[in-house]
Amino acid sequence: MTSRSSHGNCGFGSTLCMQGQGVVKGYAIGRAAIMSAAALEVVHYRIAEQDVEAECERLKKALATASGELQAMAVSLPDDAPRELGPLLTVHSLLLDDAALLQETCDLIINRHYNAEWALTTQGQLLAEQFSVMEDEYLRERGADIRQVIERVLRVLSGSTALLPSLEAGDAGDSLIVVARDISPADMLKLRGARFAAFLTDLGGPTSHTAIVARSMNVPAVVGLGHIRMLVRDGDILIADGFTGAVLVNPSELVLQEYRQRQAAYAGDRAELALLRDAPAVTLDGIQIKLEANIELPEEAVAALQAGADGIGLFRSEFLFMGRRDLPSEEEQYQAYASVVRTMAGRPVTIRTLDLGADKTLDGDVTVATNPALGLRAIRYCLANPELFATQLRALLRASLHGHVRILIPMISHMHEVRATKQAIEAACESLEASGVPFARNISLGAMVEIPAMAIAIEPFADALDFLSIGTNDLIQYTLAIDRGDSEVADLYDPMHPAVLRLIAHTINSAERAGIPVAVCGEIAGDSRVTRMLLGLGLTEFSMHPQQMLDVKKEVRLAHSNALRVKVASALNRAERIDLAALSN
Ligand code: PEP
Ligand code: MG
């Protein structure tokens, strides 16, 4: 992976400026608190033959202690801990319990007479290198998990537990900015007791845990800074810009003033946006817009509700199936779906059936399709695995007793897939009935529009289904023949391409004619820069990450929907690119 990190003066005179990737928006000004990194201070020495066994035992104990600590943390999380932490801590403790890690590290102690710390860092480097050459960005970043758990064991071996020695030394009242090589989920848990102004790390990318957890804590974060931990000292004054990824070290008073102003203006904007939480999402010409939330785990329903969501527009159920060695049972799935339905208290909850394949696979699934994005994924996978599909459908039907559940089928391209899904639902109803298990009948069935073939020939689908949801992430990928995960062609991934917009417009118009609701649940629904364009296409239902909802609502309330429809239709008729600036009032 190429590194984007650099350092220089960034146009701020003599101020040292480092460039990373801003992964959580916001500005922070504070003093650096450098996090200890046991891996950087490892001692290397040789073990005498007669001490080899004892050294292996020392390693074994340290692995068990570190794993035990992680498990204990996972089961006693405070109520307000970020929801991602539990699963992440469990994954980390499983990594440490892996018999191969102990065995292969002991082999280094036995064969090369390395001390435990040296053997462990050597083994860790080997594993991290194996991850670093993986094609998938998500998997590549999982090498960070290995480094983080090894760091934890090294701390146990050294007997040191303090993460931030400067914390105690800092002047009371100063905001502290954590500067680290990397921050593991367990470290995040330890750090969250105190309020930090920002997190800055040498390593990591947008899907690293530091980014995920910082996002859920709403703390600005810049990752992938390269060598900030080496270049900055405890107590240095830092400015972190979570928008641009710039970090300024010991800036002048003038630069500090500039950033204090930006910080205040941003805080003002956020406070103003917060006032919109209970305001209706209605355009200037009185069109009521539905704003719903995309979630991946049941716990996120609370954030959706807090953001004022009208419902759940997309629950990506596959996340219940990933990162584990077994399949979730019907009862486990039922509990998960029912908890979301109860939280949403009567609002619609749209649960997408398993969308596995392409970039999302079951653990231990080693089948590699020739082209996973075009292979046995999503509904194709479910219809090919009827038992697994039936289990999910039964859980969904049972959960619908508690409120308003809608079933959403991903990756439909043929009408016979709709018919087969209906038959599978009917069979699930019969099997529940036969065993006397209560469930609700007449559940709404909808499909994701993410394959161009379906969008072009949408009419029979709109007649056969109760609702549609346009998955623009995949629709763009398949329309433009651009792998959405391939950074080499990322510049060609263009949501504004007239062909993409025509497919969206055609789908919306056909749904309107068939009298069924249609939403957009791909990433563009949460991008407030294109809200007006989507309104202009006639969209009235948007589903997005809860954090994006207020920005989109603000745009909705400033827009004149019918005027936008005229402008957008005339550009689309000519297959012209839409000029977003021309859509503002
Ligand atoms: C989409 O394709 O737009 C979508 C919402 O589904 P996912 O991102 O999970 O593929
Ligand atoms: Mg999709």
XYZ file of C-alpha atoms and ligand atoms in Angstrom:
596
model
C 0.000 0.000 0.000
C 1.390 3.418 -0.823
C 1.696 5.781 2.120
C 0.097 9.203 1.888
C 1.981 10.498 4.900
C 4.488 13.313 4.510
C 5.828 16.195 6.470
C 6.851 19.726 5.615
C 5.466 23.164 6.299
C 2.002 22.840 4.610
C 2.018 26.572 3.829
C 2.132 27.597 7.497
C 5.556 29.251 7.482
C 8.072 27.448 9.652
C 5.462 25.329 11.457
C 6.114 21.589 11.082
C 3.149 20.047 9.366
C 2.466 16.343 8.885
C -0.030 14.932 6.457
C -2.099 11.819 7.101
C -5.627 10.751 6.375
C -8.422 12.528 8.231
C -10.902 9.813 9.212
C -13.103 11.655 11.710
C -14.010 15.263 10.947
C -13.369 18.107 13.383
C -10.545 20.328 14.646
C -8.549 19.747 17.830
C -5.947 21.871 19.588
C -4.067 20.349 22.497
C -0.890 18.954 23.997
C 0.631 15.741 22.699
C 0.394 12.706 24.960
C 2.649 10.046 23.479
C 1.434 6.507 23.933
C 3.966 3.901 24.964
C 4.829 1.244 22.382
C 6.417 -1.835 23.967
C 7.166 -3.202 20.492
C 9.590 -0.343 19.871
C 11.537 -1.084 23.042
C 11.937 -4.839 22.774
C 15.060 -6.347 24.319
C 16.876 -9.021 22.329
C 18.954 -11.681 24.118
C 19.725 -15.351 23.776
C 18.354 -17.988 26.113
C 20.606 -20.757 27.424
C 19.593 -24.313 26.439
C 18.514 -25.205 29.990
C 16.237 -22.119 30.194
C 14.347 -22.738 26.935
C 11.481 -24.592 28.572
C 10.981 -21.907 31.227
C 11.054 -19.187 28.554
C 8.306 -20.994 26.579
C 6.314 -21.215 29.793
C 6.822 -17.454 30.392
C 5.487 -16.801 26.873
C 2.524 -19.136 27.357
C 1.569 -17.406 30.608
C 1.835 -13.935 29.042
C -0.370 -14.974 26.103
C -2.950 -16.406 28.514
C -2.856 -13.300 30.728
C -3.287 -10.931 27.791
C -6.115 -13.017 26.323
C -7.806 -13.256 29.736
C -7.615 -9.462 30.158
C -9.224 -8.949 26.763
C -12.004 -11.440 27.476
C -12.674 -9.817 30.854
C -12.903 -6.407 29.169
C -15.250 -7.757 26.482
C -17.753 -9.072 29.024
C -17.710 -6.091 31.357
C -17.987 -3.202 28.923
C -19.502 -0.048 30.373
C -22.941 0.799 28.954
C -21.663 3.840 27.094
C -18.691 2.070 25.452
C -18.619 2.301 21.654
C -20.622 -0.634 20.320
C -17.751 -1.906 18.160
C -15.519 -2.630 21.144
C -17.075 -5.918 22.335
C -16.651 -7.828 19.048
C -13.208 -6.307 18.454
C -11.943 -7.361 21.895
C -13.265 -10.875 21.345
C -11.502 -11.133 17.981
C -8.263 -9.990 19.646
C -8.516 -12.540 22.438
C -9.196 -15.286 19.832
C -6.041 -14.283 17.960
C -4.039 -14.793 21.151
C -5.680 -18.167 21.842
C -4.566 -19.504 18.460
C -2.453 -22.606 19.199
C -0.304 -21.912 16.109
C 0.826 -18.559 17.499
C 2.101 -20.181 20.703
C 3.638 -23.138 18.862
C 5.431 -21.150 16.170
C 6.754 -18.590 18.638
C 7.983 -21.355 20.969
C 9.733 -22.940 17.980
C 11.771 -19.727 17.654
C 12.696 -19.943 21.339
C 13.601 -23.637 21.047
C 15.434 -23.555 17.693
C 17.034 -20.107 17.763
C 17.212 -19.492 21.504
C 15.477 -16.106 21.153
C 14.034 -14.579 24.321
C 10.206 -14.559 24.419
C 9.881 -10.867 23.431
C 12.216 -11.263 20.453
C 10.513 -14.490 19.329
C 7.103 -12.876 19.584
C 8.023 -9.757 17.610
C 9.673 -11.922 14.929
C 6.594 -14.136 14.640
C 4.346 -11.044 14.656
C 6.308 -9.459 11.800
C 5.955 -12.645 9.758
C 2.194 -12.710 10.253
C 1.777 -8.977 9.629
C 3.742 -9.329 6.368
C 1.416 -12.109 5.228
C -1.533 -9.768 5.751
C 0.206 -6.804 4.138
C 0.321 -8.490 0.719
C -3.376 -9.353 0.698
C -5.340 -7.743 -2.082
C -8.347 -6.791 -0.046
C -7.830 -3.499 1.811
C -9.914 -4.626 4.771
C -7.880 -7.811 5.200
C -4.629 -5.896 4.717
C -5.546 -3.685 7.609
C -6.228 -6.720 9.786
C -2.427 -7.077 10.012
C -2.837 -4.223 12.486
C -4.793 -6.557 14.785
C -1.799 -8.873 14.949
C 0.537 -5.984 15.819
C -1.861 -4.726 18.463
C -2.309 -8.038 20.263
C 1.416 -8.659 20.200
C 2.000 -5.209 21.654
C -0.323 -6.194 24.482
C 1.562 -9.421 25.232
C 4.860 -7.517 25.149
C 3.475 -5.160 27.774
C 2.536 -8.133 29.953
C 6.030 -9.604 29.493
C 7.671 -6.313 30.473
C 5.338 -5.792 33.423
C 4.554 -2.220 32.303
C 0.924 -1.130 32.087
C 1.027 2.669 31.797
C -0.156 3.802 28.365
C 0.298 7.525 28.675
C 2.967 8.572 31.175
C 2.440 12.208 30.233
C -1.214 12.084 31.220
C -0.424 12.628 34.884
C 2.225 15.224 34.022
C -0.059 17.346 31.797
C -1.319 20.679 33.107
C -4.837 20.382 34.434
C -7.332 21.753 31.967
C -5.140 21.191 28.898
C -6.757 19.208 26.123
C -4.684 16.135 25.353
C -4.151 14.673 21.903
C -3.151 11.024 21.900
C -0.210 10.331 19.590
C 0.426 6.651 18.985
C 1.949 4.216 16.600
C -1.434 2.511 16.530
C -4.275 2.198 19.042
C -5.851 -1.171 19.740
C -9.525 -1.491 20.726
C -8.442 -2.496 24.249
C -6.254 0.628 24.524
C -9.178 2.701 23.285
C -11.263 1.302 26.119
C -8.602 2.253 28.629
C -8.309 5.743 27.151
C -11.970 6.536 26.997
C -12.163 7.301 30.745
C -10.489 10.618 30.012
C -11.722 13.005 27.349
C -9.190 13.391 24.540
C -9.288 16.071 21.911
C -8.048 13.864 19.056
C -6.338 10.600 18.130
C -3.302 10.635 15.819
C -1.564 7.485 14.649
C 1.382 6.491 12.484
C -0.487 3.506 11.070
C -4.033 2.758 9.965
C -6.493 3.706 7.268
C -10.189 4.582 7.055
C -11.307 1.099 8.113
C -8.744 0.691 10.918
C -10.078 0.254 14.423
C -8.758 3.616 15.535
C -10.910 5.163 12.821
C -13.980 3.040 13.564
C -13.901 3.586 17.309
C -12.952 7.280 17.114
C -15.873 7.795 14.728
C -18.282 6.231 17.184
C -16.798 8.392 19.997
C -17.068 11.421 17.737
C -13.452 12.444 18.384
C -11.422 13.896 15.473
C -8.812 11.451 14.191
C -5.982 11.435 11.680
C -4.339 8.103 10.801
C -1.506 6.985 8.519
C 0.780 9.831 9.626
C 3.939 7.774 9.143
C 6.321 8.838 11.921
C 4.473 11.283 14.099
C 5.165 9.259 17.229
C 8.906 9.655 16.673
C 8.803 13.308 15.597
C 6.588 14.733 18.314
C 7.448 15.002 22.020
C 5.189 14.834 25.060
C 3.676 18.246 25.713
C 4.193 19.638 22.173
C 1.273 21.805 21.079
C -0.603 20.194 18.199
C -3.383 21.168 15.867
C -5.222 18.243 14.271
C -7.410 18.836 11.256
C -9.718 15.848 10.802
C -11.021 17.273 7.500
C -7.745 17.511 5.599
C -5.602 15.099 7.630
C -3.061 17.859 8.452
C -1.329 17.934 11.842
C 0.605 21.079 12.806
C 3.342 20.843 15.433
C 4.069 23.775 17.771
C 2.285 26.296 15.533
C 2.690 30.063 15.871
C 0.125 32.119 17.801
C -1.262 33.353 14.468
C -1.921 29.815 13.206
C -3.411 28.861 16.582
C -5.797 31.799 16.333
C -6.831 30.796 12.820
C -7.645 27.247 13.992
C -9.442 28.436 17.123
C -11.732 30.382 14.784
C -12.273 27.366 12.509
C -12.950 25.231 15.586
C -15.524 27.697 16.928
C -17.231 28.036 13.525
C -17.461 24.255 13.176
C -18.825 23.864 16.730
C -21.420 26.532 15.856
C -22.424 24.635 12.716
C -22.809 21.379 14.671
C -24.868 23.054 17.397
C -27.113 24.606 14.756
C -27.499 21.228 13.037
C -28.396 19.550 16.344
C -31.425 21.847 16.547
C -32.710 20.165 13.385
C -33.050 16.767 15.048
C -36.764 17.142 15.688
C -37.491 19.474 12.767
C -39.466 17.898 9.905
C -37.594 16.950 6.731
C -39.812 18.951 4.393
C -38.714 20.840 1.286
C -39.568 24.507 0.712
C -42.427 23.411 -1.564
C -43.857 21.123 1.105
C -42.676 17.683 -0.035
C -42.213 15.381 2.969
C -38.932 13.462 2.774
C -38.266 10.235 4.707
C -34.809 9.987 6.242
C -33.929 6.496 7.401
C -30.782 4.893 8.771
C -28.372 2.239 7.508
C -27.116 -0.037 10.276
C -24.830 -3.043 10.430
C -25.320 -4.232 14.009
C -28.468 -4.257 16.159
C -26.973 -1.860 18.747
C -26.736 0.883 16.122
C -30.515 1.247 16.118
C -30.169 3.462 19.207
C -27.957 5.941 17.294
C -30.483 5.880 14.444
C -33.272 6.802 16.804
C -31.170 9.512 18.459
C -30.450 11.033 15.052
C -34.211 11.261 14.464
C -34.442 8.512 11.802
C -37.905 7.715 10.421
C -36.960 4.051 10.370
C -34.196 1.636 9.376
C -33.819 1.730 5.592
C -31.081 -0.902 5.479
C -29.957 -3.386 8.133
C -27.021 -5.227 6.552
C -27.727 -8.572 8.230
C -24.538 -10.208 6.944
C -22.587 -8.527 9.752
C -24.280 -10.956 12.169
C -22.651 -13.768 10.204
C -19.121 -12.377 9.817
C -16.074 -12.543 12.119
C -17.158 -15.822 13.721
C -16.597 -19.520 13.175
C -20.212 -20.721 13.318
C -23.507 -19.559 11.827
C -25.964 -17.631 13.999
C -28.942 -19.828 14.949
C -32.560 -18.912 14.181
C -33.031 -17.908 17.828
C -29.916 -15.683 17.845
C -31.006 -13.987 14.632
C -34.553 -13.582 15.914
C -33.271 -11.881 19.088
C -31.059 -9.549 17.036
C -33.812 -8.541 14.601
C -36.444 -8.268 17.339
C -34.206 -5.955 19.396
C -33.941 -3.526 16.454
C -37.685 -3.721 15.829
C -38.424 -2.995 19.504
C -35.949 -0.104 19.617
C -37.550 1.454 16.553
C -40.943 1.282 18.258
C -43.299 0.894 15.296
C -41.113 2.636 12.707
C -40.326 0.486 9.642
C -37.252 -1.747 9.926
C -35.929 -2.908 6.559
C -33.780 -5.991 7.016
C -31.730 -7.093 4.063
C -31.247 -10.844 3.746
C -27.711 -12.139 3.753
C -25.522 -10.297 1.214
C -22.433 -12.493 1.292
C -19.890 -12.927 -1.461
C -17.702 -10.309 -3.194
C -15.907 -8.446 -0.369
C -17.931 -10.024 2.465
C -17.320 -13.700 3.213
C -17.925 -16.165 6.028
C -14.878 -16.996 8.153
C -13.240 -20.172 6.938
C -14.948 -19.919 3.533
C -12.047 -20.553 1.212
C -13.930 -20.860 -2.075
C -12.576 -18.221 -4.416
C -14.968 -17.354 -7.239
C -13.418 -16.466 -10.596
C -14.940 -13.031 -10.178
C -16.555 -12.694 -6.749
C -18.521 -9.523 -7.593
C -20.231 -11.419 -10.422
C -20.395 -14.772 -8.683
C -22.575 -16.623 -6.234
C -23.297 -13.666 -3.960
C -26.293 -12.305 -2.067
C -29.667 -13.777 -3.148
C -27.889 -16.194 -5.481
C -25.944 -17.560 -2.499
C -29.107 -17.773 -0.356
C -31.149 -19.602 -2.997
C -28.243 -22.018 -3.437
C -28.173 -22.620 0.353
C -31.878 -23.136 1.149
C -31.398 -24.261 4.770
C -29.373 -21.166 5.646
C -31.934 -18.945 3.871
C -34.884 -20.666 5.562
C -33.317 -20.113 9.003
C -32.977 -16.389 8.334
C -36.482 -16.078 6.894
C -38.027 -17.826 9.906
C -36.164 -15.456 12.251
C -37.385 -12.439 10.250
C -41.001 -13.621 10.223
C -40.887 -14.146 13.994
C -39.322 -10.722 14.590
C -42.063 -9.058 12.554
C -44.498 -9.857 15.364
C -42.885 -7.027 17.348
C -43.355 -4.213 14.845
C -42.980 -3.264 11.208
C -40.419 -5.492 9.459
C -39.735 -5.288 5.720
C -37.625 -7.944 3.976
C -35.152 -6.608 1.422
C -33.529 -8.923 -1.139
C -30.078 -7.969 -2.465
C -28.680 -8.405 -6.009
C -31.851 -9.390 -7.841
C -31.547 -9.530 -11.612
C -34.220 -12.056 -12.674
C -37.943 -12.314 -11.990
C -37.533 -16.022 -11.227
C -35.372 -15.009 -8.238
C -38.296 -12.956 -6.918
C -40.624 -15.928 -7.379
C -38.168 -18.318 -5.692
C -37.818 -15.889 -2.765
C -41.585 -15.688 -2.363
C -41.752 -19.496 -2.338
C -38.999 -19.636 0.282
C -40.928 -17.153 2.449
C -44.116 -19.207 2.052
C -42.244 -22.379 3.031
C -40.804 -20.603 6.094
C -44.336 -19.523 7.106
C -45.576 -23.102 6.763
C -42.730 -24.530 8.817
C -43.347 -22.003 11.621
C -47.060 -22.729 11.503
C -46.438 -26.496 11.654
C -44.326 -26.076 14.785
C -46.801 -23.665 16.385
C -44.308 -20.765 16.529
C -46.006 -17.340 16.364
C -45.091 -14.972 13.511
C -46.698 -12.228 11.430
C -47.935 -12.951 7.911
C -48.111 -10.454 5.024
C -44.603 -9.161 5.555
C -43.560 -6.558 2.924
C -41.051 -7.796 0.388
C -38.743 -5.452 -1.510
C -35.590 -5.692 -3.589
C -32.364 -3.796 -3.921
C -31.925 -2.246 -7.342
C -28.200 -2.660 -7.838
C -27.849 -4.522 -11.112
C -28.381 -2.403 -14.271
C -30.457 -5.154 -15.912
C -33.051 -4.818 -13.194
C -33.084 -1.037 -13.342
C -33.538 -1.058 -17.128
C -36.337 -3.671 -17.096
C -37.795 -2.592 -13.760
C -41.550 -2.697 -14.530
C -42.378 -6.367 -13.688
C -40.283 -6.078 -10.516
C -42.160 -2.947 -9.440
C -45.445 -4.788 -10.040
C -44.391 -7.896 -8.088
C -42.766 -6.228 -5.079
C -43.945 -3.999 -2.223
C -41.005 -1.574 -2.336
C -37.615 -0.912 -3.940
C -34.312 0.332 -2.568
C -31.585 1.523 -4.914
C -28.135 0.293 -3.891
C -26.044 2.859 -5.705
C -22.738 1.487 -4.402
C -23.173 -1.624 -6.513
C -25.318 -0.032 -9.229
C -22.439 2.344 -10.029
C -19.900 -0.509 -9.927
C -21.875 -2.651 -12.366
C -22.955 0.182 -14.661
C -19.467 1.617 -15.083
C -17.566 -1.704 -14.818
C -15.517 -0.302 -11.945
C -14.589 -2.526 -9.004
C -15.738 -0.416 -6.052
C -12.868 -1.727 -3.875
C -10.066 -1.187 -6.393
C -8.122 1.992 -5.667
C -6.453 1.845 -9.118
C -9.739 2.727 -10.820
C -11.320 4.702 -7.981
C -11.203 7.925 -10.010
C -13.558 6.356 -12.571
C -16.146 5.471 -9.912
C -18.534 8.285 -10.753
C -21.950 8.527 -9.068
C -22.777 11.518 -11.297
C -22.337 9.676 -14.598
C -25.474 10.394 -16.681
C -25.985 6.651 -17.288
C -26.137 6.007 -13.540
C -28.525 8.922 -12.995
C -30.790 7.756 -15.831
C -31.047 4.309 -14.204
C -31.931 5.905 -10.858
C -34.478 8.230 -12.510
C -36.071 5.358 -14.443
C -36.365 3.279 -11.260
C -37.932 6.144 -9.300
C -40.426 6.943 -12.083
C -41.411 3.285 -12.511
C -41.925 2.838 -8.768
C -44.063 5.989 -8.747
C -46.187 4.592 -11.583
C -46.540 1.225 -9.816
C -47.507 3.043 -6.625
C -44.745 1.559 -4.458
C -42.154 3.388 -2.339
C -38.538 3.624 -3.485
C -35.464 4.672 -1.485
C -31.759 5.137 -2.155
C -29.607 3.371 0.456
C -26.148 3.564 -1.173
C -23.502 5.995 0.099
C -24.732 8.864 -2.083
C -27.926 9.083 -0.007
C -25.843 10.398 2.911
C -23.716 12.806 0.879
C -25.278 16.219 1.463
C -23.503 17.591 -1.627
C -25.810 15.536 -3.854
C -29.032 15.767 -1.826
C -30.508 18.363 -4.203
C -29.639 16.262 -7.222
C -31.441 13.249 -5.697
C -34.457 15.405 -4.860
C -34.354 16.560 -8.474
C -34.560 12.912 -9.569
C -37.803 12.704 -7.581
C -36.408 10.812 -4.591
C -38.401 11.103 -1.362
C -36.748 8.343 0.746
C -33.097 8.421 1.735
C -31.273 5.869 3.908
C -27.821 6.659 5.307
C -25.415 6.416 8.246
C -27.106 8.101 11.247
C -24.272 10.636 11.549
C -25.048 12.042 8.093
C -28.738 12.581 8.710
C -28.736 16.153 9.993
C -26.532 17.470 7.167
C -28.911 15.915 4.646
C -31.966 17.235 6.499
C -30.525 20.743 6.375
C -30.197 20.504 2.570
C -33.718 19.105 2.221
C -35.215 22.006 4.161
C -33.474 24.538 1.900
C -34.452 22.885 -1.387
C -37.360 23.439 -3.739
C -38.109 19.933 -4.946
C -40.239 20.693 -8.011
C -37.862 23.325 -9.347
C -35.016 20.814 -8.968
C -37.019 18.158 -10.831
C -37.346 20.436 -13.844
C -33.627 21.284 -13.907
C -32.459 17.684 -13.433
C -34.908 16.243 -16.010
C -33.747 18.652 -18.687
C -30.053 17.794 -18.110
C -30.815 14.057 -18.097
C -32.770 14.247 -21.348
C -29.618 15.482 -22.994
C -27.482 12.930 -21.074
C -25.447 15.862 -19.801
C -23.466 15.918 -16.603
C -25.402 17.705 -13.912
C -23.745 20.837 -12.597
C -24.294 20.607 -8.841
C -23.570 24.310 -8.351
C -26.447 25.144 -10.709
C -28.838 23.268 -8.432
C -28.382 25.570 -5.448
C -31.138 28.155 -5.010
C -25.275 -0.696 -2.249
O -24.794 -1.540 -3.038
O -25.489 0.495 -2.544
C -25.619 -1.083 -0.877
C -26.248 -0.271 -0.063
O -25.227 -2.328 -0.463
P -23.724 -2.679 0.021
O -22.950 -1.397 0.134
O -23.892 -3.389 1.326
O -23.271 -3.570 -1.090
Mg -24.856 -3.638 -2.573
